[in-house]
Amino acid sequence: NPGCEKDGCLALASVLLTVQLLWGGPGMGPEDSAAERALPHLTGSFSQLAAAFPGKRKRLPGLERPPCRLRVAWILTPKIDPMTSVLSAPRFRYYQNVCTQSYSYVWWDWPRWEREIDWMALNGINLALAFTGQEAVWQRVYLSLGLNQSEIDEYVTGPAFLAWNRMGNLHTWAGPLPLSWNLKQLYLQYRILERMRSLGMIPVLPAFAGHVPRGVLRAFPRINVTRLGSWSNFDCAYSCAYLLDPGDPMFQVIGTLFLKELIREFGTDHIYSADTFNEMSPLSSDPAYLSGVSAAVLRSMTAADPDALWLMQGWLFQNQPDFWQPAQVRALLRGVPSGRMIVLDLFAESKPVYQRTESFYGQPFIWCMLHNFGGNHGLFGMMESINRGPFDARRFPNSTLVGTGLAPEGIEQNDMVYELMSELGWHQEPLDLQQWVANYAERRYGTRNEEAASAWQLLLRSVYNCSGPCVNHNHSPLVRRPSLRMATELWYNKSDVYEAWRLLLGAAAELGASPTFRYDLVDVTRQAVQQLVSEYYLEIKQAFESRSLLELLTAGGVLLYDLLPELDSLLASDPHFLLGRWLEQARATATSDKEAELYDLNARNQVTLWGPNGNILDYANKQLGGLVLDYYRVRWSLFVSALVESLNTGTPFHQEQFNQAVFQLERGFIYNGKRYPSQPAGNTLEIARKIFLKYYPHAMRRGRAGAA
């Protein structure tokens, strides 16, 4: 391609891509992934193509895709100049977070993975994690080192918690991992890698970070290991990882053996991921120790692959800033030669690390948008920060920026934010957000509707306009264990959401046949109801504090017997908001009834207690049909009953006693075995309209009373 520069073509370099668009013909590009991403960009202003998270959009005006695989010719409407140029500035366009493997991908089959990889290609992703199937390789390695199967089983977690087992945070919990899981995931990884590579992507494989099972101590009694501290309210029964000393010869033996076996199994594209100190303090702040750790990690890679490049999450630097002072950060990063590591500035839209580390002290980095924690539902975005951030990083003195990335912990939410971030990789300066959102609304629904366009502008200036601390982001009282001390402040004017809700309902006559529109209507109605739950919580709290039993019963009754059941019905009307779908996917992965029960427990625990005792309670909360009614509503019912009893008997309300009682209900939900519908039921438009007619007047009165 004459547009390629000396560093290579579009998948790997910052080059000028020329895409020839022919009526009835293909989009031509040097690398499939880049060419596929260029098509949505080029057609975005004309043919109005958009590529959302898989499974939502049904109509793509201006582009007709034949019913076959992604590498076939595209048929374009003749709305674009015959020759158009697009500059792709960053070398890498990265995707995924280590945690996404558990919060979103854990139960996926091949058809779902294939849709995701196609979405990645359409959005220009050329660098992505490929962690599936590694447990089978680790099993092989540890057995060859003399561990027995029971020692491996003791170490590995259940499927829904493997992300934290891989980073050394967690062991044992919700396991053991069935051998059938390893085999199925191994074969799934073959297909994932083949698909990624066929589309010009670089799959990032896992590498050894230094954590080992307890069984290694028995097999090698003289091995030099130390035990890290506990993690996130787990005790040492499930955390406190054993970390090999970087100077121990077994560090390289284990790390190199694993990577050689991994490469033999899957091949390699020479980029590997490892995180030694994810949310865990190192044993020493001595720079010599820290540089020794990073040197040992890379050495174990290069012994297996001389061309190895280390991709490391930079989350640790912003997560524990008191420990990671300049000397410590510099030591860890400079323990490897410059250019042999790429750092993911994981939360750069909110807490960029490159600014306080002199651009990671010379190591290349990727500016990432994290955006989502735990796969929570909730309308949210830092659109202005996202729009400016990558360009500020590019202009930073002596910048070592080599790419941009999407790094959410959970996906399938807030499509607009991800589409913006994906598109920015093809621009040289920030976009006009108001104009971009207007175009987005038209692309999303395949036609221009003034009410829908106005609704999205209101959402842009409110929920998607967080520019400071995003107060109570995804921590609505709706999805938290009730107490009298819950915060309800927000960073935006709630009335904007209520008005957007009204406008979308007004657009339903024209757009209601679109599944994407109905999804958005559910999501905005859900956000409005989430705000209303906070309002009724405040009424409950105020009634209790003023000792008004009637007002307490009134507000509590509306919440328990109307608002939450209505929300559950609304969510149950859309396939993307079903608890039953999540649980069915988990059970479908099993090869026996025993495995199905284990996977069901994993799936339920992750979205509720997150641990045996609510260790990371509600961190991965979801607003799903079935979960609202049988989990969140049950907790609220007990809370209101406890407050009523307190007023009736004149005894104080004790939060700790309530916590103990509600824990039994929470735990009971995980083990109740109830099966939930995996297919939607009910008419989304009718349910949303019914909720609106009942609650909109109340919502607007309260919304105007208190803006952000």
CSV table of N, CA and C in Angstrom, one decimal, residues 121-202:
chain,number,residue,atom,x,y,z
A,121,ALA,N,-13.2,-5.7,15.4
A,121,ALA,CA,-12.7,-5.3,14.1
A,121,ALA,C,-13.4,-4.1,13.5
A,122,LEU,N,-14.7,-4.0,13.6
A,122,LEU,CA,-15.4,-2.9,13.1
A,122,LEU,C,-15.1,-1.6,13.8
A,123,ASN,N,-14.5,-1.7,15.0
A,123,ASN,CA,-14.2,-0.5,15.8
A,123,ASN,C,-12.6,-0.3,15.9
A,124,GLY,N,-11.9,-1.0,15.0
A,124,GLY,CA,-10.5,-0.7,14.8
A,124,GLY,C,-9.6,-1.3,15.9
A,125,ILE,N,-10.1,-2.2,16.7
A,125,ILE,CA,-9.2,-2.8,17.7
A,125,ILE,C,-8.2,-3.6,17.1
A,126,ASN,N,-6.9,-3.4,17.4
A,126,ASN,CA,-5.8,-4.3,16.9
A,126,ASN,C,-5.0,-4.9,18.0
A,127,LEU,N,-5.3,-4.7,19.2
A,127,LEU,CA,-4.6,-5.2,20.3
A,127,LEU,C,-5.6,-5.6,21.4
A,128,ALA,N,-5.7,-6.9,21.8
A,128,ALA,CA,-6.7,-7.3,22.7
A,128,ALA,C,-6.2,-8.5,23.5
A,129,LEU,N,-6.7,-8.6,24.8
A,129,LEU,CA,-6.3,-9.7,25.6
A,129,LEU,C,-6.9,-11.0,25.1
A,130,ALA,N,-6.2,-12.1,25.3
A,130,ALA,CA,-6.7,-13.4,24.9
A,130,ALA,C,-6.3,-14.4,26.0
A,131,PHE,N,-7.0,-14.4,27.1
A,131,PHE,CA,-6.7,-15.1,28.3
A,131,PHE,C,-7.4,-16.4,28.4
A,132,THR,N,-8.4,-16.7,27.6
A,132,THR,CA,-9.1,-17.9,27.7
A,132,THR,C,-8.2,-19.2,27.6
A,133,GLY,N,-8.6,-20.2,28.4
A,133,GLY,CA,-7.9,-21.5,28.2
A,133,GLY,C,-6.6,-21.6,28.9
A,134,GLN,N,-6.1,-20.6,29.6
A,134,GLN,CA,-4.8,-20.7,30.2
A,134,GLN,C,-4.7,-21.7,31.4
A,135,GLU,N,-5.9,-21.9,32.1
A,135,GLU,CA,-5.8,-22.9,33.2
A,135,GLU,C,-5.4,-24.3,32.8
A,136,ALA,N,-5.8,-24.7,31.6
A,136,ALA,CA,-5.4,-26.0,31.1
A,136,ALA,C,-3.9,-26.1,31.0
A,137,VAL,N,-3.3,-25.0,30.5
A,137,VAL,CA,-1.8,-25.0,30.4
A,137,VAL,C,-1.1,-24.9,31.8
A,138,TRP,N,-1.7,-24.1,32.7
A,138,TRP,CA,-1.1,-24.1,34.0
A,138,TRP,C,-1.2,-25.5,34.7
A,139,GLN,N,-2.3,-26.2,34.5
A,139,GLN,CA,-2.5,-27.5,35.1
A,139,GLN,C,-1.4,-28.4,34.6
A,140,ARG,N,-1.1,-28.4,33.3
A,140,ARG,CA,0.0,-29.2,32.7
A,140,ARG,C,1.3,-28.8,33.3
A,141,VAL,N,1.6,-27.5,33.5
A,141,VAL,CA,2.9,-27.1,34.0
A,141,VAL,C,3.0,-27.5,35.4
A,142,TYR,N,2.0,-27.3,36.3
A,142,TYR,CA,2.2,-27.7,37.7
A,142,TYR,C,2.2,-29.2,37.9
A,143,LEU,N,1.5,-29.9,37.1
A,143,LEU,CA,1.7,-31.4,37.2
A,143,LEU,C,3.1,-31.8,36.8
A,144,SER,N,3.7,-31.2,35.8
A,144,SER,CA,5.0,-31.5,35.4
A,144,SER,C,6.1,-31.2,36.5
A,145,LEU,N,5.7,-30.2,37.3
A,145,LEU,CA,6.6,-29.7,38.4
A,145,LEU,C,6.5,-30.5,39.7
A,146,GLY,N,5.5,-31.5,39.7
A,146,GLY,CA,5.4,-32.4,40.8
A,146,GLY,C,4.2,-32.1,41.7
A,147,LEU,N,3.4,-31.1,41.4
A,147,LEU,CA,2.2,-30.9,42.2
A,147,LEU,C,1.2,-31.9,41.8
A,148,ASN,N,0.3,-32.2,42.8
A,148,ASN,CA,-0.8,-33.2,42.5
A,148,ASN,C,-2.1,-32.4,42.2
A,149,GLN,N,-3.1,-33.1,41.6
A,149,GLN,CA,-4.3,-32.4,41.2
A,149,GLN,C,-5.0,-31.7,42.3
A,150,SER,N,-5.0,-32.3,43.5
A,150,SER,CA,-5.7,-31.7,44.6
A,150,SER,C,-5.1,-30.4,45.0
A,151,GLU,N,-3.8,-30.3,44.8
A,151,GLU,CA,-3.1,-29.0,45.2
A,151,GLU,C,-3.4,-27.9,44.1
A,152,ILE,N,-3.6,-28.4,42.9
A,152,ILE,CA,-4.0,-27.4,41.9
A,152,ILE,C,-5.5,-27.0,42.1
A,153,ASP,N,-6.3,-28.0,42.4
A,153,ASP,CA,-7.8,-27.7,42.7
A,153,ASP,C,-7.9,-26.7,43.8
A,154,GLU,N,-7.1,-26.9,44.9
A,154,GLU,CA,-7.1,-26.0,46.0
A,154,GLU,C,-6.8,-24.6,45.7
A,155,TYR,N,-6.0,-24.4,44.7
A,155,TYR,CA,-5.5,-23.1,44.3
A,155,TYR,C,-6.5,-22.3,43.4
A,156,VAL,N,-7.0,-23.0,42.4
A,156,VAL,CA,-7.8,-22.3,41.4
A,156,VAL,C,-9.2,-22.0,41.9
A,157,THR,N,-9.7,-20.8,41.5
A,157,THR,CA,-11.1,-20.4,41.9
A,157,THR,C,-12.1,-21.0,41.0
A,158,GLY,N,-13.4,-20.7,41.2
A,158,GLY,CA,-14.4,-21.0,40.3
A,158,GLY,C,-14.4,-20.0,39.1
A,159,PRO,N,-15.1,-20.3,38.0
A,159,PRO,CA,-15.0,-19.6,36.8
A,159,PRO,C,-15.2,-18.1,36.9
A,160,ALA,N,-16.2,-17.7,37.7
A,160,ALA,CA,-16.6,-16.3,37.8
A,160,ALA,C,-15.6,-15.4,38.5
A,161,PHE,N,-14.5,-16.1,39.1
A,161,PHE,CA,-13.5,-15.3,39.9
A,161,PHE,C,-12.1,-15.6,39.4
A,162,LEU,N,-12.0,-16.1,38.2
A,162,LEU,CA,-10.7,-16.5,37.6
A,162,LEU,C,-9.8,-15.2,37.4
A,163,ALA,N,-10.4,-14.1,37.1
A,163,ALA,CA,-9.6,-12.9,36.8
A,163,ALA,C,-8.7,-12.6,38.0
A,164,TRP,N,-9.2,-12.7,39.2
A,164,TRP,CA,-8.5,-12.4,40.4
A,164,TRP,C,-7.6,-13.5,40.8
A,165,ASN,N,-7.9,-14.7,40.5
A,165,ASN,CA,-6.9,-15.8,40.7
A,165,ASN,C,-5.7,-15.6,39.8
A,166,ARG,N,-5.9,-15.2,38.6
A,166,ARG,CA,-4.8,-15.0,37.6
A,166,ARG,C,-3.9,-13.9,38.1
A,167,MET,N,-4.4,-12.9,38.8
A,167,MET,CA,-3.6,-11.8,39.3
A,167,MET,C,-3.1,-12.0,40.7
A,168,GLY,N,-3.3,-13.2,41.3
A,168,GLY,CA,-2.8,-13.4,42.6
A,168,GLY,C,-3.6,-12.9,43.7
A,169,ASN,N,-4.8,-12.3,43.5
A,169,ASN,CA,-5.6,-11.7,44.5
A,169,ASN,C,-6.3,-12.8,45.3
A,170,LEU,N,-6.7,-13.8,44.6
A,170,LEU,CA,-7.7,-14.8,45.2
A,170,LEU,C,-7.3,-16.2,44.8
A,171,HIS,N,-7.6,-17.1,45.7
A,171,HIS,CA,-7.5,-18.5,45.4
A,171,HIS,C,-8.6,-19.3,46.1
A,172,THR,N,-8.9,-20.5,45.6
A,172,THR,CA,-9.8,-21.4,46.2
A,172,THR,C,-11.3,-21.1,46.1
A,173,TRP,N,-11.7,-19.8,46.3
A,173,TRP,CA,-13.1,-19.4,46.4
A,173,TRP,C,-13.9,-19.9,45.2
A,174,ALA,N,-15.1,-20.5,45.5
A,174,ALA,CA,-16.1,-20.9,44.5
A,174,ALA,C,-15.6,-22.0,43.6
A,175,GLY,N,-14.5,-22.6,43.9
A,175,GLY,CA,-14.0,-23.8,43.2
A,175,GLY,C,-14.5,-25.1,43.8
A,176,PRO,N,-13.8,-26.2,43.4
A,176,PRO,CA,-12.7,-26.3,42.4
A,176,PRO,C,-13.2,-26.2,41.0
A,177,LEU,N,-12.2,-25.9,40.1
A,177,LEU,CA,-12.5,-25.8,38.7
A,177,LEU,C,-12.6,-27.1,38.0
A,178,PRO,N,-13.8,-27.5,37.5
A,178,PRO,CA,-13.9,-28.8,36.8
A,178,PRO,C,-12.9,-29.0,35.7
A,179,LEU,N,-12.4,-30.2,35.5
A,179,LEU,CA,-11.5,-30.4,34.4
A,179,LEU,C,-12.1,-30.2,33.0
A,180,SER,N,-13.4,-30.4,32.9
A,180,SER,CA,-14.2,-30.2,31.7
A,180,SER,C,-14.1,-28.7,31.3
A,181,TRP,N,-14.1,-27.9,32.3
A,181,TRP,CA,-14.0,-26.4,32.0
A,181,TRP,C,-12.7,-26.1,31.3
A,182,ASN,N,-11.6,-26.7,31.8
A,182,ASN,CA,-10.3,-26.5,31.2
A,182,ASN,C,-10.3,-26.9,29.7
A,183,LEU,N,-10.8,-28.0,29.4
A,183,LEU,CA,-10.8,-28.6,28.1
A,183,LEU,C,-11.7,-27.7,27.1
A,184,LYS,N,-12.9,-27.4,27.6
A,184,LYS,CA,-13.7,-26.6,26.7
A,184,LYS,C,-13.2,-25.2,26.5
A,185,GLN,N,-12.5,-24.6,27.5
A,185,GLN,CA,-11.9,-23.3,27.3
A,185,GLN,C,-10.7,-23.3,26.4
A,186,LEU,N,-10.0,-24.4,26.5
A,186,LEU,CA,-8.8,-24.6,25.6
A,186,LEU,C,-9.3,-24.6,24.1
A,187,TYR,N,-10.3,-25.3,23.8
A,187,TYR,CA,-10.8,-25.3,22.4
A,187,TYR,C,-11.4,-24.0,22.0
A,188,LEU,N,-12.0,-23.3,23.0
A,188,LEU,CA,-12.6,-22.0,22.7
A,188,LEU,C,-11.5,-21.0,22.3
A,189,GLN,N,-10.4,-21.1,23.0
A,189,GLN,CA,-9.2,-20.2,22.8
A,189,GLN,C,-8.7,-20.4,21.4
A,190,TYR,N,-8.6,-21.7,20.9
A,190,TYR,CA,-8.2,-21.9,19.5
A,190,TYR,C,-9.0,-21.0,18.5
A,191,ARG,N,-10.3,-21.0,18.7
A,191,ARG,CA,-11.1,-20.3,17.8
A,191,ARG,C,-11.0,-18.8,17.9
A,192,ILE,N,-10.9,-18.4,19.2
A,192,ILE,CA,-10.7,-16.9,19.5
A,192,ILE,C,-9.4,-16.4,18.8
A,193,LEU,N,-8.4,-17.1,19.0
A,193,LEU,CA,-7.1,-16.7,18.4
A,193,LEU,C,-7.1,-16.7,16.9
A,194,GLU,N,-7.7,-17.8,16.3
A,194,GLU,CA,-7.8,-17.8,14.8
A,194,GLU,C,-8.5,-16.7,14.3
A,195,ARG,N,-9.6,-16.3,14.9
A,195,ARG,CA,-10.5,-15.2,14.5
A,195,ARG,C,-9.8,-13.9,14.6
A,196,MET,N,-9.2,-13.6,15.8
A,196,MET,CA,-8.4,-12.4,16.0
A,196,MET,C,-7.3,-12.2,14.9
A,197,ARG,N,-6.5,-13.3,14.8
A,197,ARG,CA,-5.4,-13.2,13.9
A,197,ARG,C,-5.8,-13.0,12.4
A,198,SER,N,-6.9,-13.6,12.1
A,198,SER,CA,-7.4,-13.5,10.7
A,198,SER,C,-7.9,-12.1,10.4
A,199,LEU,N,-8.2,-11.3,11.4
A,199,LEU,CA,-8.6,-10.0,11.2
A,199,LEU,C,-7.5,-8.9,11.5
A,200,GLY,N,-6.3,-9.4,11.6
A,200,GLY,CA,-5.2,-8.5,11.7
A,200,GLY,C,-5.0,-8.0,13.1
A,201,MET,N,-5.5,-8.6,14.1
A,201,MET,CA,-5.4,-8.2,15.5
A,201,MET,C,-4.2,-8.9,16.2
A,202,ILE,N,-3.6,-8.3,17.2
A,202,ILE,CA,-2.6,-8.9,18.0
A,202,ILE,C,-3.2,-9.4,19.3
